[in-house]
Coordinates of C-alpha atoms and ligand atoms in Angstrom, one line a residue:
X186 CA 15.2 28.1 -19.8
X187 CA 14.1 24.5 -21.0
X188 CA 13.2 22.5 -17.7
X189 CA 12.3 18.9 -17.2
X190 CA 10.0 18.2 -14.5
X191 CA 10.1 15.1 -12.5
X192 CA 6.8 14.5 -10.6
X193 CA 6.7 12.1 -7.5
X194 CA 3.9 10.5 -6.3
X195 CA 4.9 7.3 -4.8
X196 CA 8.5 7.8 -4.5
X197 CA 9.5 10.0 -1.9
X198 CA 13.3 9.8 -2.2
X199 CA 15.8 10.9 -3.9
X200 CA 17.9 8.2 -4.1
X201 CA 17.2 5.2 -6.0
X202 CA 14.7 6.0 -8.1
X203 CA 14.4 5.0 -11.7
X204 CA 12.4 7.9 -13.1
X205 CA 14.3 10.7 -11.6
X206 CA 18.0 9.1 -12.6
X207 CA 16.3 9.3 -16.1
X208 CA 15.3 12.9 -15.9
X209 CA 18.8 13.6 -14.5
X210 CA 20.0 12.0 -17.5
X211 CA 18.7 14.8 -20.1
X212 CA 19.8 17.7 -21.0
X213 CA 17.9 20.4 -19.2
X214 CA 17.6 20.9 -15.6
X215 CA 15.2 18.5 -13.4
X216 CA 13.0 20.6 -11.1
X217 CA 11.3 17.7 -8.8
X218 CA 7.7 18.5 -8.4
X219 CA 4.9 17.1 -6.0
X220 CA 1.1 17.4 -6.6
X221 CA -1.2 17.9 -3.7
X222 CA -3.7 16.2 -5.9
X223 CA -7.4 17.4 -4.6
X224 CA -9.6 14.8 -6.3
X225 CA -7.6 12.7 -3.7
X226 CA -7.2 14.8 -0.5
X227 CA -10.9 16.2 -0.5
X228 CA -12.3 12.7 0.3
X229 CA -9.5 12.4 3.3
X230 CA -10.7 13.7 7.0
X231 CA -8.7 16.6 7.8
X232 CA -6.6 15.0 10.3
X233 CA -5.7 12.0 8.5
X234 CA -2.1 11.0 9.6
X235 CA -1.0 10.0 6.1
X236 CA -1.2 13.4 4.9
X237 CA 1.1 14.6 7.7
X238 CA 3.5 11.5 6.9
X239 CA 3.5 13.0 3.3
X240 CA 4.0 16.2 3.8
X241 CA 6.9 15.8 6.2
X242 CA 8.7 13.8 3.8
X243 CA 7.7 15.9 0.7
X244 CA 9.4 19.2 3.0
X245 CA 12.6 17.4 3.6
X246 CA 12.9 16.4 0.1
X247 CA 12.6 20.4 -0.2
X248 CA 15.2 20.8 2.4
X249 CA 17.8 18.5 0.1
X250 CA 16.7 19.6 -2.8
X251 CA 17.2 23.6 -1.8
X252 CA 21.0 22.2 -0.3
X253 CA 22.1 20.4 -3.8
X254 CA 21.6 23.9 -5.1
X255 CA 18.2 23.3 -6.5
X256 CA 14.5 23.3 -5.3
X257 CA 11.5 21.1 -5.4
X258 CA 7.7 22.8 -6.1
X259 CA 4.7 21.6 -4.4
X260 CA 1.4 22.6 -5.8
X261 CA -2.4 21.9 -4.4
X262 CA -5.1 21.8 -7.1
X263 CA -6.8 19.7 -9.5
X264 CA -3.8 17.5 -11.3
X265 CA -4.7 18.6 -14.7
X266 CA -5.4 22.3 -13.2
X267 CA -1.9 22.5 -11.7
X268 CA -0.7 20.9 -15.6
X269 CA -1.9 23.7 -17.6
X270 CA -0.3 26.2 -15.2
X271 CA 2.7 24.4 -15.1
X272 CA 2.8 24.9 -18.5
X273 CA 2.5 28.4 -18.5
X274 CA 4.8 29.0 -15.9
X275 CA 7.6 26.9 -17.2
X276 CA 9.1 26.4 -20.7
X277 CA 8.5 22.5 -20.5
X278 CA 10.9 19.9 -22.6
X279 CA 9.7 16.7 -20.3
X280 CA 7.7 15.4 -17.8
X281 CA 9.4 12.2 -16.3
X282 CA 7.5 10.0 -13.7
X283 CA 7.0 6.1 -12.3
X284 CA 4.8 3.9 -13.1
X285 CA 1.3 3.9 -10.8
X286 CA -0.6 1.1 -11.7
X287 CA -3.9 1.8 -9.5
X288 CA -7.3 2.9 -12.1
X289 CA -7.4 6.1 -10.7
X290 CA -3.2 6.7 -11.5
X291 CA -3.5 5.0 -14.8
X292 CA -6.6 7.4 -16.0
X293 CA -4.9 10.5 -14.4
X294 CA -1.3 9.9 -15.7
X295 CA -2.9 9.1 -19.7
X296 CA -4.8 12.5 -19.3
X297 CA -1.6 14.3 -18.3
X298 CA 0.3 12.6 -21.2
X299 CA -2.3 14.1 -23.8
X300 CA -2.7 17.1 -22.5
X301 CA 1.7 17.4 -22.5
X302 CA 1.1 15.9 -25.7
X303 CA -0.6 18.5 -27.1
X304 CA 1.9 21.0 -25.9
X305 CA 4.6 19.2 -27.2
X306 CA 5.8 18.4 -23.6
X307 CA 7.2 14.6 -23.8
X308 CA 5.7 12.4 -21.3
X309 CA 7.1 9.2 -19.9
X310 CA 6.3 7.5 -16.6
X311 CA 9.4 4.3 -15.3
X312 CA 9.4 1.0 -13.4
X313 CA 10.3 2.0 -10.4
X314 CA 8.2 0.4 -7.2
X315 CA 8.3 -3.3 -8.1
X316 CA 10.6 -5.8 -9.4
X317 CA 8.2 -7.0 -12.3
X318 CA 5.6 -5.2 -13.7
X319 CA 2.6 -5.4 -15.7
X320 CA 3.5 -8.5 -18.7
X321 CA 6.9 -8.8 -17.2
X322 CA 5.9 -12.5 -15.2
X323 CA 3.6 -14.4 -17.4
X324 CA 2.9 -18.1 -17.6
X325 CA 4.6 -20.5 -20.2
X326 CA 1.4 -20.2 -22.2
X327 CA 1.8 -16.3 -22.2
X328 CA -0.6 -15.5 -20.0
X329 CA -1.2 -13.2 -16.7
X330 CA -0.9 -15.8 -13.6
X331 CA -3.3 -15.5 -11.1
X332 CA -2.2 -18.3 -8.7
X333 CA 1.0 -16.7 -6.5
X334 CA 2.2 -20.0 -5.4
X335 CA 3.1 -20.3 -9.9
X336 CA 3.9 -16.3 -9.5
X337 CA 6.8 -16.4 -7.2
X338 CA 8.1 -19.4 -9.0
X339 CA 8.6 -17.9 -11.8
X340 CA 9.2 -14.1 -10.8
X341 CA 12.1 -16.1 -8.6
X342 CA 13.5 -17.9 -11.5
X343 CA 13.7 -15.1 -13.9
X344 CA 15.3 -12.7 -11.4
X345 CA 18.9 -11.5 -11.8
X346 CA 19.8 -9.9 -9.0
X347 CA 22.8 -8.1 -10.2
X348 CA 20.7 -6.4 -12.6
X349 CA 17.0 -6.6 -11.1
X350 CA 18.3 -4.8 -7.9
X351 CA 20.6 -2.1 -9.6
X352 CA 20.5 0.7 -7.5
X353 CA 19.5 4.1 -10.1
X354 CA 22.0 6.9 -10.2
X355 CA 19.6 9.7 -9.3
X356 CA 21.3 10.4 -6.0
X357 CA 24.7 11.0 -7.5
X358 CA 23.3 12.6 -10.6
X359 CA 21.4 15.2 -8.1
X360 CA 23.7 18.3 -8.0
X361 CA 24.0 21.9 -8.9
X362 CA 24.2 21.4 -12.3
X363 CA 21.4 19.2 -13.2
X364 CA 18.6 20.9 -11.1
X365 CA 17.0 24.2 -11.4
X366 CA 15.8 26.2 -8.8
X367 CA 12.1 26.8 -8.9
X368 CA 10.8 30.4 -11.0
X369 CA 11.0 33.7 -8.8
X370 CA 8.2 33.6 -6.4
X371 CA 7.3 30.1 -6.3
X372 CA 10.2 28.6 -3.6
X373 CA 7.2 28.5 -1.1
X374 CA 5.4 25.4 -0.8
X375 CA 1.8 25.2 0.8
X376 CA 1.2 24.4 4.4
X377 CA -0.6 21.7 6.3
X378 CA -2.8 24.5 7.0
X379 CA -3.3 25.7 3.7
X380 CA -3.9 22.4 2.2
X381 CA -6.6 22.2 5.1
X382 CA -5.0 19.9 7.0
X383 CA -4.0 19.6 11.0
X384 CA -1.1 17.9 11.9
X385 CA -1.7 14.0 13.3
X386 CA 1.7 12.7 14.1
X387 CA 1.6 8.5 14.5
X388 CA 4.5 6.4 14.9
X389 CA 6.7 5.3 11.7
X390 CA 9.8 3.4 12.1
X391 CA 12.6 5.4 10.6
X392 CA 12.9 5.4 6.7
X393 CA 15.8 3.0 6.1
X394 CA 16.3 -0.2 5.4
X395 CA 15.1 -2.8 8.9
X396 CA 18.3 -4.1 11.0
X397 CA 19.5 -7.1 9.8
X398 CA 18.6 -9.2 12.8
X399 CA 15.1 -8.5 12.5
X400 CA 15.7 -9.9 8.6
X401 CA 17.0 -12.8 9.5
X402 CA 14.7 -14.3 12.4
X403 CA 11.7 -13.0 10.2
X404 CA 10.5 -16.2 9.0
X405 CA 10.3 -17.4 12.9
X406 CA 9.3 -13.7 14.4
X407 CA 6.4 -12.8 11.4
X408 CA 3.8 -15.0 13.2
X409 CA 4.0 -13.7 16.6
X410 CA 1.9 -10.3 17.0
X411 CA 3.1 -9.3 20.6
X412 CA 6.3 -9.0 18.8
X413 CA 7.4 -5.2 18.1
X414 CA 9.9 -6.3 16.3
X415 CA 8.8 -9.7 14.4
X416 CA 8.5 -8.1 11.2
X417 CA 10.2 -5.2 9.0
X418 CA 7.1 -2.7 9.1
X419 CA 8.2 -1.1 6.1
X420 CA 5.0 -0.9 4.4
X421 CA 4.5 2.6 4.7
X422 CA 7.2 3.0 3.4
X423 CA 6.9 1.1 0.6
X424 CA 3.7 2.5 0.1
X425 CA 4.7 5.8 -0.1
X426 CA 8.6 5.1 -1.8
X427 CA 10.1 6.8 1.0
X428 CA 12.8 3.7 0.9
X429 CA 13.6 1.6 -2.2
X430 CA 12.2 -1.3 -3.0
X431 CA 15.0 -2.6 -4.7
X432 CA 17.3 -2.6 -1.5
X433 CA 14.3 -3.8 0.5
X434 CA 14.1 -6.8 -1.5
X435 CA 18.2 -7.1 -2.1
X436 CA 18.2 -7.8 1.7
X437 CA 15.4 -10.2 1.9
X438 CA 17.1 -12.1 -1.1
X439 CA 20.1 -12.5 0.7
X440 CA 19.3 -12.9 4.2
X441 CA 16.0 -14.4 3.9
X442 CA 14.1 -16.2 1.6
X443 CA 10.3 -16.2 3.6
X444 CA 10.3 -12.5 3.5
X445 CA 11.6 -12.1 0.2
X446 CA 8.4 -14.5 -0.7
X447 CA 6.1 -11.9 0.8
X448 CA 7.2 -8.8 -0.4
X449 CA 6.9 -10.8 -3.9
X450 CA 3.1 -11.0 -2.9
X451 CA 3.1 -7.0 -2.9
X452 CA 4.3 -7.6 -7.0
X453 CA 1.7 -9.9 -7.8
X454 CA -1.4 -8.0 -6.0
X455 CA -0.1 -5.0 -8.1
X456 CA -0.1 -7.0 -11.5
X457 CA -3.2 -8.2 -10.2
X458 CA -4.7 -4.8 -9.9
X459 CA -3.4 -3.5 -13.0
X460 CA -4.9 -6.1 -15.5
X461 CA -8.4 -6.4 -13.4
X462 CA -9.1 -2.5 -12.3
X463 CA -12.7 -3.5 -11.9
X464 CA -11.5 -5.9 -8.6
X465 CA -10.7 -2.6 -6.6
X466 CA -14.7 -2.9 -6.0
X467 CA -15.9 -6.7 -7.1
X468 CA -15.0 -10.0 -7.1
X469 CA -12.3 -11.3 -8.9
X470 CA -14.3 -14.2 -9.1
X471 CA -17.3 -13.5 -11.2
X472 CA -18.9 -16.8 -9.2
X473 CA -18.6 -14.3 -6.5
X474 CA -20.1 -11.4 -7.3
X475 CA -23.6 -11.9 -6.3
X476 CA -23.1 -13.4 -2.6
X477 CA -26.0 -12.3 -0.1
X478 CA -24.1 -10.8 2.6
X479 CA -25.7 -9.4 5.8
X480 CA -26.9 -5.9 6.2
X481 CA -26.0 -5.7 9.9
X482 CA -24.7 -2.4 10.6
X483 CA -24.6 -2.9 14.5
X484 CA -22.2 -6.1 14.1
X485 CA -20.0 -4.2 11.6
X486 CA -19.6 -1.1 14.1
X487 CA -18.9 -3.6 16.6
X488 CA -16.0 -4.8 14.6
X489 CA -14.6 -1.2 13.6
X490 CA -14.3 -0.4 17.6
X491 CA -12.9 -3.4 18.4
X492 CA -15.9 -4.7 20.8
X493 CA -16.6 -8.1 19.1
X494 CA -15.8 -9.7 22.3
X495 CA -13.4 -12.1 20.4
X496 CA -10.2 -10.7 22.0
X497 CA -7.6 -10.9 19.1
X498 CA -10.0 -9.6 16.9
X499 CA -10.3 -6.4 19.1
X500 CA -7.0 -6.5 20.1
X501 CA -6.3 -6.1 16.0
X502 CA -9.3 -3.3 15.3
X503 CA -8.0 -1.6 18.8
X504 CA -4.0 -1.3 17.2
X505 CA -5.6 0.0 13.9
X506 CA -7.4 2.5 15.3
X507 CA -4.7 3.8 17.8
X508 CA -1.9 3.7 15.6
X509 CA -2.9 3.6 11.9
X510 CA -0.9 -0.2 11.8
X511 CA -2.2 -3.9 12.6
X512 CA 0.0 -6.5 12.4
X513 CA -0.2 -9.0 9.7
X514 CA -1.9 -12.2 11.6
X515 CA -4.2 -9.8 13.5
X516 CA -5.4 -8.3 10.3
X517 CA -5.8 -11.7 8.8
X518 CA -8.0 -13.0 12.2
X519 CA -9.9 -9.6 12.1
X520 CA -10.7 -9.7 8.2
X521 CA -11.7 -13.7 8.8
X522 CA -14.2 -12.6 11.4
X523 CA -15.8 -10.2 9.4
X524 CA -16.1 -11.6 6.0
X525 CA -16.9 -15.1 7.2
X526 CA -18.5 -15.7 10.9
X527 CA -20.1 -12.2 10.3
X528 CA -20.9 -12.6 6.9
X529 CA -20.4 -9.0 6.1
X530 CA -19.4 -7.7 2.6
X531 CA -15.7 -7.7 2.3
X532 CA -15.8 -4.3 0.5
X533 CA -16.9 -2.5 3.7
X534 CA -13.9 -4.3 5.5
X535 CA -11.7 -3.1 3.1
X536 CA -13.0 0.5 2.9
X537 CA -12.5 0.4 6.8
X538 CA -8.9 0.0 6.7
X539 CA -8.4 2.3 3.6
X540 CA -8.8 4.9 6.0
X541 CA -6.9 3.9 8.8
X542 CA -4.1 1.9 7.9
X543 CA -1.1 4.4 7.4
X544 CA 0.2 1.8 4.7
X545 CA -2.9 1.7 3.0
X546 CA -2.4 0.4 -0.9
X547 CA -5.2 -0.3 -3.1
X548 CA -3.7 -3.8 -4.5
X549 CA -2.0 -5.1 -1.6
X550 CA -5.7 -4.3 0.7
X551 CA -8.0 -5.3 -1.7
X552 CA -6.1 -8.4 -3.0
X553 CA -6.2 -9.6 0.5
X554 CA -9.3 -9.0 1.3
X555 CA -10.2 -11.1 -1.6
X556 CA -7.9 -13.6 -0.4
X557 CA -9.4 -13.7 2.8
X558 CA -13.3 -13.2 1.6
X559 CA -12.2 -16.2 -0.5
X560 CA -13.6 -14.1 -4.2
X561 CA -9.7 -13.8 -5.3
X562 CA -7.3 -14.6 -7.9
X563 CA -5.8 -16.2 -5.4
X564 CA -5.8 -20.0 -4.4
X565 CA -8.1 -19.4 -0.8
X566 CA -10.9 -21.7 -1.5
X567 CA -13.7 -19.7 -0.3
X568 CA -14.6 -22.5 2.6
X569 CA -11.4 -22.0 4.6
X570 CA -12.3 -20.3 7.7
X571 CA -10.2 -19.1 9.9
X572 CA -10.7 -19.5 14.0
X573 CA -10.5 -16.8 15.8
X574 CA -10.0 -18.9 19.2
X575 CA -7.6 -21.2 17.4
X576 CA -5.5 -18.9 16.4
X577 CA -5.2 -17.2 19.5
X578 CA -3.9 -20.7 20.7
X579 CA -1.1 -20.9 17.8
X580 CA 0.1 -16.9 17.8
X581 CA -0.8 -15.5 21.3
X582 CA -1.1 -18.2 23.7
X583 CA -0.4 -16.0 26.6
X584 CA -2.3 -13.1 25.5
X585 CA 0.0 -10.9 25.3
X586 CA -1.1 -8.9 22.1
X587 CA -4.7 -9.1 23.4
X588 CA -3.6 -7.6 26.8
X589 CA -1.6 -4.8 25.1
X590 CA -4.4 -3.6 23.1
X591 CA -7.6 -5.1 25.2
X592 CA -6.5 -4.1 28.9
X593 CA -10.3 -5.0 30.4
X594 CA -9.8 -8.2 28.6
X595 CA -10.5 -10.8 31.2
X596 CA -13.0 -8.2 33.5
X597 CA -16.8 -8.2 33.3
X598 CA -15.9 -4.5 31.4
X599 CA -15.1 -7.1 28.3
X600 CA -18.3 -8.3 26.4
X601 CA -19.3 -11.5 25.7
X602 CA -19.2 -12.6 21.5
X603 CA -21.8 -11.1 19.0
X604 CA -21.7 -14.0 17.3
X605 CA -21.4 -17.9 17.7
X606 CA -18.1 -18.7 16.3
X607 CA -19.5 -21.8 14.7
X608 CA -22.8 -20.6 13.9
X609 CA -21.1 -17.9 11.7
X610 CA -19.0 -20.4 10.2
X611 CA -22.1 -22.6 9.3
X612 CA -24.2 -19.6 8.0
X613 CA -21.3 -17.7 6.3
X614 CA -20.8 -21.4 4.3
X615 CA -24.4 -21.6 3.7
X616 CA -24.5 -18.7 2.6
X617 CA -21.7 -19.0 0.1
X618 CA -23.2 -22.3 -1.4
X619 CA -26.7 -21.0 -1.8
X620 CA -25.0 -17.6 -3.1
X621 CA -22.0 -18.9 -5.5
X622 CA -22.7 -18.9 -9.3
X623 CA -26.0 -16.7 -8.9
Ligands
FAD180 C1 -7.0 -8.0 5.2 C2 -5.6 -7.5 4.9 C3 -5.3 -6.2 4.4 C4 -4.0 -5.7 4.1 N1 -3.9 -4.5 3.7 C5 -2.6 -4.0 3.4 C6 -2.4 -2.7 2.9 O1 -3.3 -1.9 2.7 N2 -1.1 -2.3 2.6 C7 -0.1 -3.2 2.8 O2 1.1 -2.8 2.5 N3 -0.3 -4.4 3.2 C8 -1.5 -4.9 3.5 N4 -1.7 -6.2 4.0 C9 -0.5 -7.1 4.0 C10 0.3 -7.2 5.3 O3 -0.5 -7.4 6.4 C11 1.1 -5.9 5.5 O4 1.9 -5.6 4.4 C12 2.1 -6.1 6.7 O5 1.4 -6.4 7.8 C13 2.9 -4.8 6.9 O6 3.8 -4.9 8.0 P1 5.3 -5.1 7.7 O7 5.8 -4.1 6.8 O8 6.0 -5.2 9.0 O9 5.3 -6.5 6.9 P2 6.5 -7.6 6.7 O10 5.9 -8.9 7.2 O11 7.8 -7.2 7.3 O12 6.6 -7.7 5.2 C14 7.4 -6.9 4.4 C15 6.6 -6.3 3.3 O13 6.1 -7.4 2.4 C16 4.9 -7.0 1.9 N5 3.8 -8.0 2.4 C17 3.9 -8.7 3.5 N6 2.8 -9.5 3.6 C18 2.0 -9.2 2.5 C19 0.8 -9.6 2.0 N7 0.0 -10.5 2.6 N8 0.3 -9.1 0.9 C20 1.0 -8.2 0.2 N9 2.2 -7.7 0.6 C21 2.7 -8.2 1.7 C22 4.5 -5.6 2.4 O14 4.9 -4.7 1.5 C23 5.4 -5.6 3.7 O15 5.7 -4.2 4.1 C24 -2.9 -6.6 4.3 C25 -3.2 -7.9 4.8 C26 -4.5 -8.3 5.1 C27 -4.7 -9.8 5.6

């Protein structure tokens, strides 16, 4: 029997998504598929909470794939590997997918298209976690922007809702007779424990769209850390497509306007990412590049435990480390400290949260920590510094956050500073001038 495949990767769900309404659309029965890819999971500790988050979601998809009368097949290997198999296990008409735009994803999904290729498997990967892709916002001059203020200005103007935030047929189209039950003897899908894994359970909010309260008082909640509440956290899933972006961002358009304005940022760091692959590791900025940051691995292990002694710095590496999430203004104080009064390479900041942050995503981390290093597309002139203290006056004046996170905050237990705050300013700019251009 002819079979289409349709592979998720970042697009957990069922519902809503653009590359699995198109497979539904063919002819032959879809048979969802999900890759344990291990060029990715062999470089992940074996109790990395992501992997649990994944698998969870990747075994109810399973669950509601087995009760429209079909099945979904997990397999654990080398992408390509599990590819040729597939192909001997399966008389394949089509692989369908959506779009990943990090280098890693764009090498592994062109080799998978030659090899179907070459099998006369059709290949075709959809739009599916953004609004605008790629070449789909450009300047009047044609052009990639690389200023977001110009980005959302435009990316705002040439939005039609109606048809921009369409929600895809897949979940109607998903019954009996479009999906195919996976070949005799391969229902079972690996374990945790065979994909070498333990289970690390951390708190997620549930995957569906936030209460529309919390929408509408974002642009006056985002700011305020001690909030549990302030902001959506749905950037896990986002990251991992486990709700759609589309009715994310419907929302936001309609209720409010600041936090449609961020999730726009996620867009433009992807767009980013996608036209300048080398940035995952250098500075956008080739001025940039050659900046003579501090070898100081005592300060930088200070920062990863949270033991900097400036309190909503720790109170920010303390939440991360505890529960796979930091909120927004904390990561911006705790990046600040380390790029700039620490002087410390911002690729060693950004590796840091890579593995901790349950929402970790290549564009949206490393476009910020370019942003904050000041060596981004971005308009963050690299001599804005932020304060630690004074933005502990603006967004935790009663030390709330720091007390949640930092309990011997206060108590001789809590050390003193490893740095001068203004000293690090002053060298970090030094620094920076003596460095920029070299
Ligand atoms: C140094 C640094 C590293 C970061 N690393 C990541 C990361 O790895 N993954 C990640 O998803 N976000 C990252 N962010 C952006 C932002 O901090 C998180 O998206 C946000 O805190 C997640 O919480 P939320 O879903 O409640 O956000 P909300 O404030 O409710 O925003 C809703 C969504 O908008 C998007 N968004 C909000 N702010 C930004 C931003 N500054 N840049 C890009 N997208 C944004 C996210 O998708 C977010 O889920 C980083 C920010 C900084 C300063």
């Amino acid at each position: 029997m002819k079979t289409t495949l349709f592979w998720h990767r970042r697009d957990l769900r069922f519902d809503d998504n653009a590359g699995l309404a198109a497979a539904l659309q063919r002819d032959e029965p879809v048979l969802p598929l999900f890759i344990y890819d291990k060029e990715i999971l062999d470089k992940l500790p074996k109790d990395d909470a992501r992997l649990t988050f994944i698998f969870d979601h990747v075994e109810a998809l399973g669950k509601e794939a087995h009760e429209a009368g079909g099945g979904l097949l997990a397999r654990h290997g080398k992408v390509l590997d599990v590819f040729r198999q597939l192909l001997k296990d399966y008389d394949l008409a089509a692989v369908y997918t959506n779009e990943d735009y990090e280098p890693y994803a764009t090498e592994r999904d062109a080799a998978v298209a030659k090899l179907l290729q070459e099998h006369g498997v059709e290949f075709q990967a959809f739009k599916d976690q953004v609004i605008f892709a790629k070449d789909e916002v450009l300047t009047k001059n044609g052009k990639p922007h690389h200023v977001f203020g110009a980005y959302s200005k435009t990316w705002q103007a040439q939005l039609k809702p109606e048809q921009d935030f369409k929600p895809h047929p897949s979940k109607r189209l998903f019954k009996k007779e479009n999906l195919r039950r996976p070949a005799r003897g391969d229902a079972s899908r690996p374990t945790l424990q065979d994909l070498g894994f333990e289970r690390h359970e951390q708190y997620t909010p549930p995957a569906k769209l936030p209460p529309a309260k919390v929408v509408e008082h974002y642009d006056k909640t985002r700011d305020t850390p001690a909030l549990d509440h302030g902001t959506t956290r749905m950037s896990v899933h986002l990251r991992f497509g486990t709700i759609s972006p589309r009715a994310l961002m419907q929302q936001a358009n309609e209720l409010n306007k600041k936090l449609l304005n961020e999730i726009i940022w996620r867009d433009f760091f992807m767009m980013l990412l996608w036209h300048h692959p080398n940035t995952a590791t250098e500075a956008y900025d080739p001025k940039m590049r050659h900046l003579p940051y501090r070898h100081a691995p005592n300060d930088y292990q200070a920062w990863c435990e949270g033991r900097t002694g400036v309190p909503l710095v720790d109170a920010g590496m303390r939440q991360l480390n505890q529960t796979g999430y930091i909120h927004n203004r904390a990561r911006i104080v705790a990046a600040g400290f380390l790029v700039k009064q620490l002087f410390i390479d911002w690729t060693l900041g950004e590796h840091y949260f890579s593995e901790k942050l349950l929402d970790y995503d290549m564009s949206n981390n490393v476009g910020n920590w370019q942003w904050m290093a000041g060596t981004g597309a971005v308009a963050a002139p690299w001599f804005r510094v932020y304060n630690p203290d004074s933005q502990q006056k603006q967004y935790d004046p009663d030390y709330e956050y720091v007390k949640k996170w930092v309990p011997e905050y206060g108590t001789d237990k809590y050390p003193s500073p490893i740095v001068d705050l203004k000293e690090g300013r002053d060298r970090a700019l030094e620094l920076i001038r003596k460095g920029r251009g070299k």
